[in-house]
CSV table of C-alpha atoms in Angstrom, one decimal:
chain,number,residue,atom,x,y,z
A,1,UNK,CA,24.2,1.0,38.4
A,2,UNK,CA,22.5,4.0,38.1
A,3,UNK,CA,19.2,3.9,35.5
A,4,UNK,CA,17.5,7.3,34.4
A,5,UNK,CA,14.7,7.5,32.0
A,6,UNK,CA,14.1,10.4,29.8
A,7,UNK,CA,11.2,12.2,28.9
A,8,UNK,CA,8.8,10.3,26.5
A,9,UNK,CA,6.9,11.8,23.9
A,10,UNK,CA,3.3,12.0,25.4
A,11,UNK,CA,0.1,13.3,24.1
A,12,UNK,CA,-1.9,15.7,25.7
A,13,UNK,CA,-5.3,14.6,27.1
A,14,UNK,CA,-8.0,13.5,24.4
A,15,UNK,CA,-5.6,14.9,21.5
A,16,UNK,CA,-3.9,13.3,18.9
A,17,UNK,CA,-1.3,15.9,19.6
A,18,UNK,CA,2.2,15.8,21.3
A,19,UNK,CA,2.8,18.0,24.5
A,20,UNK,CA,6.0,20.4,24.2
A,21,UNK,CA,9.0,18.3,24.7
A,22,UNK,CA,11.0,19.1,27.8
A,23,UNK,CA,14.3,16.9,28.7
A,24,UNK,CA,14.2,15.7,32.4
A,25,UNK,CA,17.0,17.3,33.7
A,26,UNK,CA,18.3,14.7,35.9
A,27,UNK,CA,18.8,12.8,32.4
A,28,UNK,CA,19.9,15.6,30.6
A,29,UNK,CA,23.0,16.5,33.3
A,30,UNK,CA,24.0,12.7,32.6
A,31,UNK,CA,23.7,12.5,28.9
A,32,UNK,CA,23.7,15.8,27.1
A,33,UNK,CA,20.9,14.5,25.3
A,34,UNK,CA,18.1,17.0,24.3
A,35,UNK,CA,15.7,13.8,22.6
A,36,UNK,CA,13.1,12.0,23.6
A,37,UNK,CA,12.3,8.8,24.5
A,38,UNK,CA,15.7,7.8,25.3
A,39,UNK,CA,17.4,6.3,28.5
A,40,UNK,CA,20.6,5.4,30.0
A,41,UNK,CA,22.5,3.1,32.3
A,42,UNK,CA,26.0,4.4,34.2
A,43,UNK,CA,27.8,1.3,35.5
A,44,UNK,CA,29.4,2.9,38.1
A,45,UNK,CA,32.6,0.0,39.1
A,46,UNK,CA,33.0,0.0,35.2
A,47,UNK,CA,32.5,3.8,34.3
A,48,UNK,CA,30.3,2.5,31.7
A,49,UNK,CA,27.5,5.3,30.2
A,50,UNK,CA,25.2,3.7,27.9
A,51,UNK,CA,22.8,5.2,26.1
A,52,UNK,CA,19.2,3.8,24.6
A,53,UNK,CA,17.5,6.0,21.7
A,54,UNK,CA,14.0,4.9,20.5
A,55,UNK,CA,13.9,1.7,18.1
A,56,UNK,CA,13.3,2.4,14.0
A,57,UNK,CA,9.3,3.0,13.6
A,58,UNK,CA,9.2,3.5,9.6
A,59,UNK,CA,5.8,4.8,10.3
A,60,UNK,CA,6.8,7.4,13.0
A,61,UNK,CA,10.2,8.2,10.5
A,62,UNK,CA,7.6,8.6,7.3
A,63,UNK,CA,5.5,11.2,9.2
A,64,UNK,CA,7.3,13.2,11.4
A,65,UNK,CA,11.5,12.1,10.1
A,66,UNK,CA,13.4,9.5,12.1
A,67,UNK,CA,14.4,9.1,15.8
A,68,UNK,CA,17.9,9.7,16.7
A,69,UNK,CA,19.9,6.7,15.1
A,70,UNK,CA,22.2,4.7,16.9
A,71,UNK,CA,25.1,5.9,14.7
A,72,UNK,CA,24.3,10.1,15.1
A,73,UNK,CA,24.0,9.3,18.5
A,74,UNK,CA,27.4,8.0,19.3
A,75,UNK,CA,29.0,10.9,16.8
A,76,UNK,CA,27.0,13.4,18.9
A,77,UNK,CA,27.2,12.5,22.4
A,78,UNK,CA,29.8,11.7,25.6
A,79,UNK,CA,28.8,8.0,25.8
A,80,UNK,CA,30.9,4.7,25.7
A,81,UNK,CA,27.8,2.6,24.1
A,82,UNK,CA,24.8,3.6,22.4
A,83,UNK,CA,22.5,0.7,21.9
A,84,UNK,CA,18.3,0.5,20.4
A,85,UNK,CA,15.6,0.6,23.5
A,86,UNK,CA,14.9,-3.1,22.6
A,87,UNK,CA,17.5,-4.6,24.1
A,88,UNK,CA,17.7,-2.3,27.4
A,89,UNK,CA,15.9,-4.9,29.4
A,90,UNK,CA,18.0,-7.9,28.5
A,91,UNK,CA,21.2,-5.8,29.4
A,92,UNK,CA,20.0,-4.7,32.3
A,93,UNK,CA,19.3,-8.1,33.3
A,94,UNK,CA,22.6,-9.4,32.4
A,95,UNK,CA,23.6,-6.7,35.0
A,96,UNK,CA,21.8,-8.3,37.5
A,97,UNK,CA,22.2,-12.0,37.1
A,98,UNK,CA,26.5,-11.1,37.2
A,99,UNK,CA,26.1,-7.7,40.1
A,100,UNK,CA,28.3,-8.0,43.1
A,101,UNK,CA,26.5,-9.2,46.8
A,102,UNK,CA,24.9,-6.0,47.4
A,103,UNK,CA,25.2,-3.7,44.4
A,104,UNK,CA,21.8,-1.7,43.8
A,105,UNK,CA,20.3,-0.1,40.9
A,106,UNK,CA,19.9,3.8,41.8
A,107,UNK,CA,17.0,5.7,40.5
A,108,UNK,CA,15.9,9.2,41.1
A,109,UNK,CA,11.6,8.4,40.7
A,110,UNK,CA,9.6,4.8,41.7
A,111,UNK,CA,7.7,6.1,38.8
A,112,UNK,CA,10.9,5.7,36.1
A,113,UNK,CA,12.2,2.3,37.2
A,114,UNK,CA,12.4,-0.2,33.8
A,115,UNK,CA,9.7,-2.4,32.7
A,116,UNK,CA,9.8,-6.3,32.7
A,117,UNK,CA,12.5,-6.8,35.7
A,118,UNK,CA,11.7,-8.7,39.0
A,119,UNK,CA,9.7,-7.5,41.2
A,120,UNK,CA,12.5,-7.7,44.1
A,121,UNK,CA,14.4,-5.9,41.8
A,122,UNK,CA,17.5,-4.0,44.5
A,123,UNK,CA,16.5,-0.5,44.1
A,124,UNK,CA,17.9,2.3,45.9
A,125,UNK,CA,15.7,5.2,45.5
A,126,UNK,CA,17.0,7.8,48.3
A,127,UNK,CA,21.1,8.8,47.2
A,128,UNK,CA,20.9,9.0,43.8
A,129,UNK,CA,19.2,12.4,44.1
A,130,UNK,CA,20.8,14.4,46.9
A,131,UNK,CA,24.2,13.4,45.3
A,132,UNK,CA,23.2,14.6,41.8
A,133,UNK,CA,21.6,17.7,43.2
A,134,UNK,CA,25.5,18.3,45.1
A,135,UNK,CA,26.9,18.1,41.7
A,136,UNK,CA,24.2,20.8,40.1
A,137,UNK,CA,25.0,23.1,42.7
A,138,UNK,CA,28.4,24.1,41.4
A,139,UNK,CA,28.8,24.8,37.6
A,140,UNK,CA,31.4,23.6,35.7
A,141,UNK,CA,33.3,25.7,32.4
A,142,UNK,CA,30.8,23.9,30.2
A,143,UNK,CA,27.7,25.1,32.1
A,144,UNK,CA,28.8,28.6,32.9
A,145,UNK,CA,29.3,29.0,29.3
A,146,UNK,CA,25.8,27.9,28.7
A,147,UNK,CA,24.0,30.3,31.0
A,148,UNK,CA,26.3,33.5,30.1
A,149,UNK,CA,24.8,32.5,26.2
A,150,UNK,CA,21.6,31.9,27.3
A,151,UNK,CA,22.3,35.8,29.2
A,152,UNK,CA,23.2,37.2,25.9
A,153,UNK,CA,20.5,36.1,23.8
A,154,UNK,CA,18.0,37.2,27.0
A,155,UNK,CA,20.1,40.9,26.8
A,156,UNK,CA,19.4,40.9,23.4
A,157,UNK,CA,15.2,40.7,23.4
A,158,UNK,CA,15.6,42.9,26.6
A,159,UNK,CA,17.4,45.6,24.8
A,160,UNK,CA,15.0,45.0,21.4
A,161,UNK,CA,12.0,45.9,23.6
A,162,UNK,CA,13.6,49.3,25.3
A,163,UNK,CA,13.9,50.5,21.5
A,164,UNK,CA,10.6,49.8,20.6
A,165,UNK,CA,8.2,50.1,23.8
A,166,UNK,CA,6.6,53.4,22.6
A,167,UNK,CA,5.8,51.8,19.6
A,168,UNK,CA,4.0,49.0,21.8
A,169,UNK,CA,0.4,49.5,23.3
A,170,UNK,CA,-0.6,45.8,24.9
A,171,UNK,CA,2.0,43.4,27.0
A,172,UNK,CA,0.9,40.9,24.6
A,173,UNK,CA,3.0,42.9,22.3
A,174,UNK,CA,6.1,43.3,24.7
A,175,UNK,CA,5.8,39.0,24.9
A,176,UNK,CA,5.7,38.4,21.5
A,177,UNK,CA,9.0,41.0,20.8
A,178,UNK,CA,10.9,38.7,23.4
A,179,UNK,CA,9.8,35.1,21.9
A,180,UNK,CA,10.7,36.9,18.3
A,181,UNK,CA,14.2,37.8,19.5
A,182,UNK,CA,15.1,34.7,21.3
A,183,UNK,CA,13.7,32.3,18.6
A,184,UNK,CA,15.7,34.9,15.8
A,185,UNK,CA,18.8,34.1,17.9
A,186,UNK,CA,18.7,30.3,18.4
A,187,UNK,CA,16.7,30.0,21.9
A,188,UNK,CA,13.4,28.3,21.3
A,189,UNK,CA,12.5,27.4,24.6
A,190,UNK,CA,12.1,29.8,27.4
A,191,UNK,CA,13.6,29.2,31.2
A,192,UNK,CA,9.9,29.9,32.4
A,193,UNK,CA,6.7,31.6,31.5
A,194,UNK,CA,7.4,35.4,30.3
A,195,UNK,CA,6.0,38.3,32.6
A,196,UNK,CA,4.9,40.8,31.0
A,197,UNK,CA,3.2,43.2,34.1
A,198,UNK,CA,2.7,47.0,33.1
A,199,UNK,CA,1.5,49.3,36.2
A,200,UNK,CA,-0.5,47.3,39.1
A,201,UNK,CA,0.2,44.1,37.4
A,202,UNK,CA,3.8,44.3,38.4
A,203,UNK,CA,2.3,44.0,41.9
A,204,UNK,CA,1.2,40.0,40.9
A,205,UNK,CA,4.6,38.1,41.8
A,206,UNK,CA,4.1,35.8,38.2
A,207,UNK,CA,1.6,37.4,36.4
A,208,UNK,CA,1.4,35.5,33.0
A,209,UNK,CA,-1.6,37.2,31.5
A,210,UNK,CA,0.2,39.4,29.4
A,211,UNK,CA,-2.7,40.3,27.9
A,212,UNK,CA,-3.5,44.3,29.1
A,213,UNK,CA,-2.8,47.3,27.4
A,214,UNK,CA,-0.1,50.1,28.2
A,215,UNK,CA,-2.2,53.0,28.2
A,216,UNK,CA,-1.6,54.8,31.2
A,217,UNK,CA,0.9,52.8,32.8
A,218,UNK,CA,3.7,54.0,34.8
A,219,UNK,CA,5.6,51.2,34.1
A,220,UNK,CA,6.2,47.6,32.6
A,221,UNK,CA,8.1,44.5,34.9
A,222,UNK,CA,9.6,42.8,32.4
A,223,UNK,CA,10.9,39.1,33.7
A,224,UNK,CA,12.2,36.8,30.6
A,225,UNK,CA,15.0,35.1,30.5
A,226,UNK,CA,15.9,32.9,27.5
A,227,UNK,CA,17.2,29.0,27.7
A,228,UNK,CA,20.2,27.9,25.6
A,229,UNK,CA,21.0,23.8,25.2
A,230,UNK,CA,18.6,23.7,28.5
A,231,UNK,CA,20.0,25.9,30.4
A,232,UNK,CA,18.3,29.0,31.9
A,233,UNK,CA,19.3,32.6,32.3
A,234,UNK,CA,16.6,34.4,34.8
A,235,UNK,CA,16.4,38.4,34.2
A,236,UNK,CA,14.2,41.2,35.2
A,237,UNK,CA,13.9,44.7,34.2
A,238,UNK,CA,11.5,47.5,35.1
A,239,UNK,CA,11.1,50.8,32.9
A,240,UNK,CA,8.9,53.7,32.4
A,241,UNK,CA,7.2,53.5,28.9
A,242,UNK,CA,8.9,57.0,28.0
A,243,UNK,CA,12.8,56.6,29.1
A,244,UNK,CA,11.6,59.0,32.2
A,245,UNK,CA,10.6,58.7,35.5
A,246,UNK,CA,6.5,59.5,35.2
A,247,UNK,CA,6.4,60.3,38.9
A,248,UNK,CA,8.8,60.9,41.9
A,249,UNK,CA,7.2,58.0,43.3
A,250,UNK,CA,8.4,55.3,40.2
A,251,UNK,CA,11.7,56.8,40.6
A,252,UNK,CA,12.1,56.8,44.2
A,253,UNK,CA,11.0,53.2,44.5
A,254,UNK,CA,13.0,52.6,41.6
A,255,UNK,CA,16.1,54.0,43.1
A,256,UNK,CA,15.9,51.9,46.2
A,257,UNK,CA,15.5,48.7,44.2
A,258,UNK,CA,18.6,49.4,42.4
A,259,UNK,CA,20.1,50.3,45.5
A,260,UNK,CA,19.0,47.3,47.6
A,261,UNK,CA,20.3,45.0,44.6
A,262,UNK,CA,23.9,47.1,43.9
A,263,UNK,CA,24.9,46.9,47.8
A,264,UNK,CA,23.9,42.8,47.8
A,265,UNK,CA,25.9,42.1,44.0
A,266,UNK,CA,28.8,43.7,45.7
A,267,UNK,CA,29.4,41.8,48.3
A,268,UNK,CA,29.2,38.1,46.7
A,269,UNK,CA,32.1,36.8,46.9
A,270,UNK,CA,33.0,32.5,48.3
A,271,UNK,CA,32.3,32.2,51.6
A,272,UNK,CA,29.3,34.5,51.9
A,273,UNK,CA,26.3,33.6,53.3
A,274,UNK,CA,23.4,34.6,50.7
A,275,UNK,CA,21.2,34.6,53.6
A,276,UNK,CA,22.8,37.7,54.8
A,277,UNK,CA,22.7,39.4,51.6
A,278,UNK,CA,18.7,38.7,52.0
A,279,UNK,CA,19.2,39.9,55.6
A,280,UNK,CA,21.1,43.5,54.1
A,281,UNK,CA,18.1,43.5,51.3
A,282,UNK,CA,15.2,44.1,53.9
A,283,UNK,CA,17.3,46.3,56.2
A,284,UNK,CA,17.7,48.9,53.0
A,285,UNK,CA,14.2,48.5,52.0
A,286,UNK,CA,12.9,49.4,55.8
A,287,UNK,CA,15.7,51.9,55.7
A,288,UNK,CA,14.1,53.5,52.3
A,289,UNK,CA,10.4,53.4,52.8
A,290,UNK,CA,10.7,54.9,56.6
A,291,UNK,CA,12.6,57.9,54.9
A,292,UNK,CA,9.6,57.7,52.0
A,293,UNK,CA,7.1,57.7,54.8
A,294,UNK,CA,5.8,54.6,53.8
A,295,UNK,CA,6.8,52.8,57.1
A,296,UNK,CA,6.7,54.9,60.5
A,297,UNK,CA,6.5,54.9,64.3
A,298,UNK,CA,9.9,52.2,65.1
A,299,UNK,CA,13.6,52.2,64.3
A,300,UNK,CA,14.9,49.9,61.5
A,301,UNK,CA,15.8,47.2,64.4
A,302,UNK,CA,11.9,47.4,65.6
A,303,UNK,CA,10.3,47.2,62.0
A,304,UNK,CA,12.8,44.4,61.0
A,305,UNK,CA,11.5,42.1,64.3
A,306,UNK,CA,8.1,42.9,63.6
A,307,UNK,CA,7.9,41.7,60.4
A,308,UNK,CA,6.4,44.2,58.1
A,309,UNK,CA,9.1,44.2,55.3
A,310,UNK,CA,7.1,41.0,54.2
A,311,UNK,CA,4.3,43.2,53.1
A,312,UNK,CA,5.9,44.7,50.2
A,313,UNK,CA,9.2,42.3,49.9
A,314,UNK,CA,8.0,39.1,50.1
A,315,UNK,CA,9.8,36.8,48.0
A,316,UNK,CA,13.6,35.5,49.0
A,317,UNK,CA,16.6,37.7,47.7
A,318,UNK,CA,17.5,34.6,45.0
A,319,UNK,CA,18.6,31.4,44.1
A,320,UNK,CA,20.5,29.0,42.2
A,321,UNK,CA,20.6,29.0,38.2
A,322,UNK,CA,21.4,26.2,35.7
A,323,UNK,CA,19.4,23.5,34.2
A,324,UNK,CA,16.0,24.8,35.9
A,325,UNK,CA,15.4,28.3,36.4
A,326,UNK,CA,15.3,27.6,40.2
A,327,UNK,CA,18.0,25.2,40.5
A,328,UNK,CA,18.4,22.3,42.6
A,329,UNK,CA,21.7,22.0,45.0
A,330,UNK,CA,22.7,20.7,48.6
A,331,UNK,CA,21.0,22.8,50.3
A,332,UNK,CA,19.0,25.8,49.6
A,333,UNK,CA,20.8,29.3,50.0
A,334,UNK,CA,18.1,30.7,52.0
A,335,UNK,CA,18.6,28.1,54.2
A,336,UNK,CA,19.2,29.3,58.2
A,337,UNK,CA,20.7,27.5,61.0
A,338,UNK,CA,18.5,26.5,63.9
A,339,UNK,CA,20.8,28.7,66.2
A,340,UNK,CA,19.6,31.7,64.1
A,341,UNK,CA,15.7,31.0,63.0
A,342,UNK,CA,14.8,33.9,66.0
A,343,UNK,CA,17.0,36.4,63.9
A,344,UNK,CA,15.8,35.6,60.5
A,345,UNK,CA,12.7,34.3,60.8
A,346,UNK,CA,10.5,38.3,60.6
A,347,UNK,CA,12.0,38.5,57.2
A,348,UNK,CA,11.5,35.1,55.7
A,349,UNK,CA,8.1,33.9,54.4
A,350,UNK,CA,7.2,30.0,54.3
A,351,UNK,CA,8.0,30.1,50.3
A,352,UNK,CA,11.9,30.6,51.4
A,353,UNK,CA,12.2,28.3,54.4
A,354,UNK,CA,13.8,24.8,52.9
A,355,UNK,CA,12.5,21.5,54.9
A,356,UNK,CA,15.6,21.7,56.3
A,357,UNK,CA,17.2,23.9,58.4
A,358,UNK,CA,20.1,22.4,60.0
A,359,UNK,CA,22.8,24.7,58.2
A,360,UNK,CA,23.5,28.2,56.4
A,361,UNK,CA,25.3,27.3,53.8
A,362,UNK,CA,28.4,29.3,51.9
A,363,UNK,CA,28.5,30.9,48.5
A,364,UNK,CA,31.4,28.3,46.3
A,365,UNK,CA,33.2,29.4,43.4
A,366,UNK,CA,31.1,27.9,40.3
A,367,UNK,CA,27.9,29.0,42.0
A,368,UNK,CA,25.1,30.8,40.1
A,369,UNK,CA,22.8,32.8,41.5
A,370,UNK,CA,20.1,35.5,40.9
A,371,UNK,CA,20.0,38.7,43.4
A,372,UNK,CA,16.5,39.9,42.5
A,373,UNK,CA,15.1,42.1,45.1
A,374,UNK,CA,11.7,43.5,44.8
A,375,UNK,CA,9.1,46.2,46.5
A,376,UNK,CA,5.5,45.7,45.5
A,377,UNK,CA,2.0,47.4,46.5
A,378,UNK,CA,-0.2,44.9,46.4
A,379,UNK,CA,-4.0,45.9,47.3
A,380,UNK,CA,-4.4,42.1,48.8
A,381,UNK,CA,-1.3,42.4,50.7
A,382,UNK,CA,-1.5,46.0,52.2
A,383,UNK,CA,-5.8,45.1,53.3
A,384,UNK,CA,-4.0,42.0,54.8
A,385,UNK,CA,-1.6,44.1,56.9
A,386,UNK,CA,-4.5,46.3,58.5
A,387,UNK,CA,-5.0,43.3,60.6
A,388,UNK,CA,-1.9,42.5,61.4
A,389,UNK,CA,0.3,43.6,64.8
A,390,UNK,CA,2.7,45.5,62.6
A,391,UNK,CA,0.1,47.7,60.9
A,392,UNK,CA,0.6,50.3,63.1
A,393,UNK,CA,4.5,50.6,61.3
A,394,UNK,CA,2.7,51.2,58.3
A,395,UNK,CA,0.9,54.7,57.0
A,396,UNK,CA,-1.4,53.0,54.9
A,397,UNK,CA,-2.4,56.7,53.3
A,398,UNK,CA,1.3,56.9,52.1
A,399,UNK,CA,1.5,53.3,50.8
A,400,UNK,CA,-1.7,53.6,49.1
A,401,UNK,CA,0.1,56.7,46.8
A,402,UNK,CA,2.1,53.9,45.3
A,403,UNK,CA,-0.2,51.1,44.3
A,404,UNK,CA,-0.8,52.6,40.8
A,405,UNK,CA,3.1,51.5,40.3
A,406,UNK,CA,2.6,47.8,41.4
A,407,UNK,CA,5.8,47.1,41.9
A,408,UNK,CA,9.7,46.9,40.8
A,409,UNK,CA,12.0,44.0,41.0
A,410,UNK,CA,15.4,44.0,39.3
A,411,UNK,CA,17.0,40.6,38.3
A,412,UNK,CA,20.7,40.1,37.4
A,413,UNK,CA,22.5,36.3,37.1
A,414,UNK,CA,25.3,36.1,39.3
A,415,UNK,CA,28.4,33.4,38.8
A,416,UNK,CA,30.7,33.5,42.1
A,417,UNK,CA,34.4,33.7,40.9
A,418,UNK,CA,37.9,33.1,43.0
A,419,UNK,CA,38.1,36.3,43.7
A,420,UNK,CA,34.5,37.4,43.7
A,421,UNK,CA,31.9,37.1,41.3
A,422,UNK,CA,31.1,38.2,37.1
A,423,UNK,CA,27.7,39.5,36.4
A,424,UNK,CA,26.6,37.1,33.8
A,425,UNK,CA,23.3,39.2,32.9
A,426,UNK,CA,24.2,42.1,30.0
A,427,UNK,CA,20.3,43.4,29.4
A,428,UNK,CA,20.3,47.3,30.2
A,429,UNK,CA,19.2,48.5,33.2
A,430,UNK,CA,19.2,51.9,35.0
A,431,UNK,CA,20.4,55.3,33.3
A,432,UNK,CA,21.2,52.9,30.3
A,433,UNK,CA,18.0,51.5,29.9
A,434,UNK,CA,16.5,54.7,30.1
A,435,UNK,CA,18.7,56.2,27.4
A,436,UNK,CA,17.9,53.3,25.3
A,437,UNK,CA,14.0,53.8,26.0
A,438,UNK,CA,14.7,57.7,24.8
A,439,UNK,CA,16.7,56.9,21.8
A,440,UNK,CA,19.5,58.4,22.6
A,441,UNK,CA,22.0,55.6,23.1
């Protein structure tokens, strides 16, 4: 029998408040339920899912309305039984007292097992997960159609800020015109904090502040991405404040972004390996800042080894979408086989090397994944480089021409198809964007 616990309503620290309710996903993928306080049991030789919603509190119902009834809960939900919290423990131990020689009771956390059972309960806490995590990894209809809303109500605040950003003078501003549009639209929750990073700002990977004005800026880094029914949509846009280019360096760093993220979208198809889309990423980037004169002295081969793409690209190409912004899976796409750790290793930092790496694993048909390259001039980073063997590949007088920009990343959501793959992602970008940003689309 499997047992997952949901999340319970808890207050924060010294507060007769409630912290934001979040579903545990784990939960959520087996139920559908968006409450609190709830559980479940799937008897897995009976294909049994039951379902346990908070008992009556007439207080709690009084103050605040009631908990989900028994009743709304079967009406609403994918489950055989739906029964009050009370009675989970004796059911549970009617499971036990009649359970097969050898039959276990899977959970994914020690932390989440049920109250009031014996202490040598049978649990199993080590398959439940990596099975469940298998399952995440490939979307079904159901999900895809989740993200690809959870995609249009994103496109939607994206587009609502490129029409108004020369009205706007703080990122504060730029935040609150995406919560307004999401919230308008049905999305309450966000997939993850909002970055809002105008001009060096954009260098700070998840900046969060949000809190700095626009004067002067060559540019906003806008990555927001809406959640619909719990499940995320991951997006990033970067634009000039005026729907032009301020500077041939924005635009040039600008171009190669959108370049480094066309030529990887292209080629996903099943069967790829995303770690050599991540591979192609850093080849155009050394490729684009040696002809900018950012990088010099060594071929693309010799600044690729040396690993000095790290300093201004140093997150992975992506990962998976669904119920968490970075989804969970088998294995991690930016995974690499031991055969090839001397080849990939300059190019991957310790953020995108999974505990395990004993296989590269294949894009499947359901997958979703972001392809969200970046190039950043951080003042931290480059100082850090001086020291390093590969500052000698880098003209630091060049690099340093670029630091007012911070840095660009585009971010598009990615579902691999049969015969390919559909862009889920419909915010403007590029000569779009900027025609939206002039007013003149």
């Amino acid at each position: 029998m499997i047992f997952l616990s949901g999340q319970p309503t808890i207050n924060l620290r010294d507060s007769d408040q409630s912290r934001p309710f979040r579903q545990r996903r784990y939960f959520y993928y087996l139920s559908g339920v968006d409450e609190p306080d709830c559980s479940l049991t799937y008897d897995i030789e009976q294909d049994l899912l039951s379902l346990y919603v908070p008992d009556f509190d007439l207080h709690r119902a009084i103050w605040m309305g009631p908990t989900l009834s028994r009743e709304d809960a079967q009406d609403r939900y994918d489950v055989d039984h739906v029964r009050y919290h009370a009675s989970l423990k004796y059911e549970l131990q009617a499971w036990l007292d009649e359970r097969k020689q050898g039959s276990e009771l899977y959970l994914i956390h020690d932390s989440e097992k049920p109250e009031h059972l014996p202490k040598d309960l049978p649990l199993n806490l080590e398959q439940l997960r990596p099975a469940m995590d298998t399952a995440r990894g490939v979307k079904d209809e159901y999900e895809i159609r989740m993200i690809r809303q959870a995609n249009k109500v994103s496109g939607l605040a994206h587009r609502r800020i490129l029409e108004s950003i020369q009205s706007m003078s703080n990122e504060s501003q730029i935040e609150g015109s995406f919560l307004n549009t999401c919230i308008s639209h049905g999305a309450r929750n966000q997939a993850y904090q909002i970055i809002a990073a105008s001009g060096p700002n954009a260098a700070v990977l998840h900046y969060d502040r949000n809190n700095e004005t626009l004067n002067k800026k060559p540019l906003v880094c806008l990555d927001a991405g809406a959640e619909w029914n719990c499940y995320a949509s991951d997006v990033t846009r970067t634009f000039p404040l005026t729907g032009e280019w301020p500077s041939d360096y924005v635009r040039d760093i600008y171009k190669l972004v959108e370049r480094m993220q066309d030529e990887c979208i292209r080629l996903i198809r099943k069967g790829t390996r995303y770690l050599s889309l991540h591979n192609l990423a850093h080849d155009i980037a050394i490729e684009g800042l040696l002809a900018l004169g950012v990088f010099k002295n060594g071929t693309i081969h010799e600044l690729r080894q040396s690993g000095v793409s790290k300093v201004f690209f140093p997150h992975g190409l992506g990962h998976h979408v669904g119920l968490e912004v970075h989804d969970v899976s088998e294995r991690s796409i930016m995974a690499i086989q031991r055969s090839d750790e001397l080849q990939y290793r300059p190019i991957l930092n310790s953020t995108c090397l999974p505990p395990c790496t004993l296989s590269a694993p294949l894009l499947e048909e359901g997958m979703v994944v972001t392809v969200e390259p970046g190039l950043y001039f951080s003042p931290l980073a480059m100082a850090n480089a001086r020291h390093q063997p590969y500052a000698r590949y880098i003209d630091f007088d060049v690099a340093e021409k670029y630091v007012h920009i911070g840095g660009v990343r585009i971010e598009d959501d990615i579902l691999v198809t049969a015969t390919g793959y559909e862009n889920l992602t419909t915010a403007p970008k590029g000569e779009e964007m900027l025609a939206i940003i002039r007013g003149s689309a």
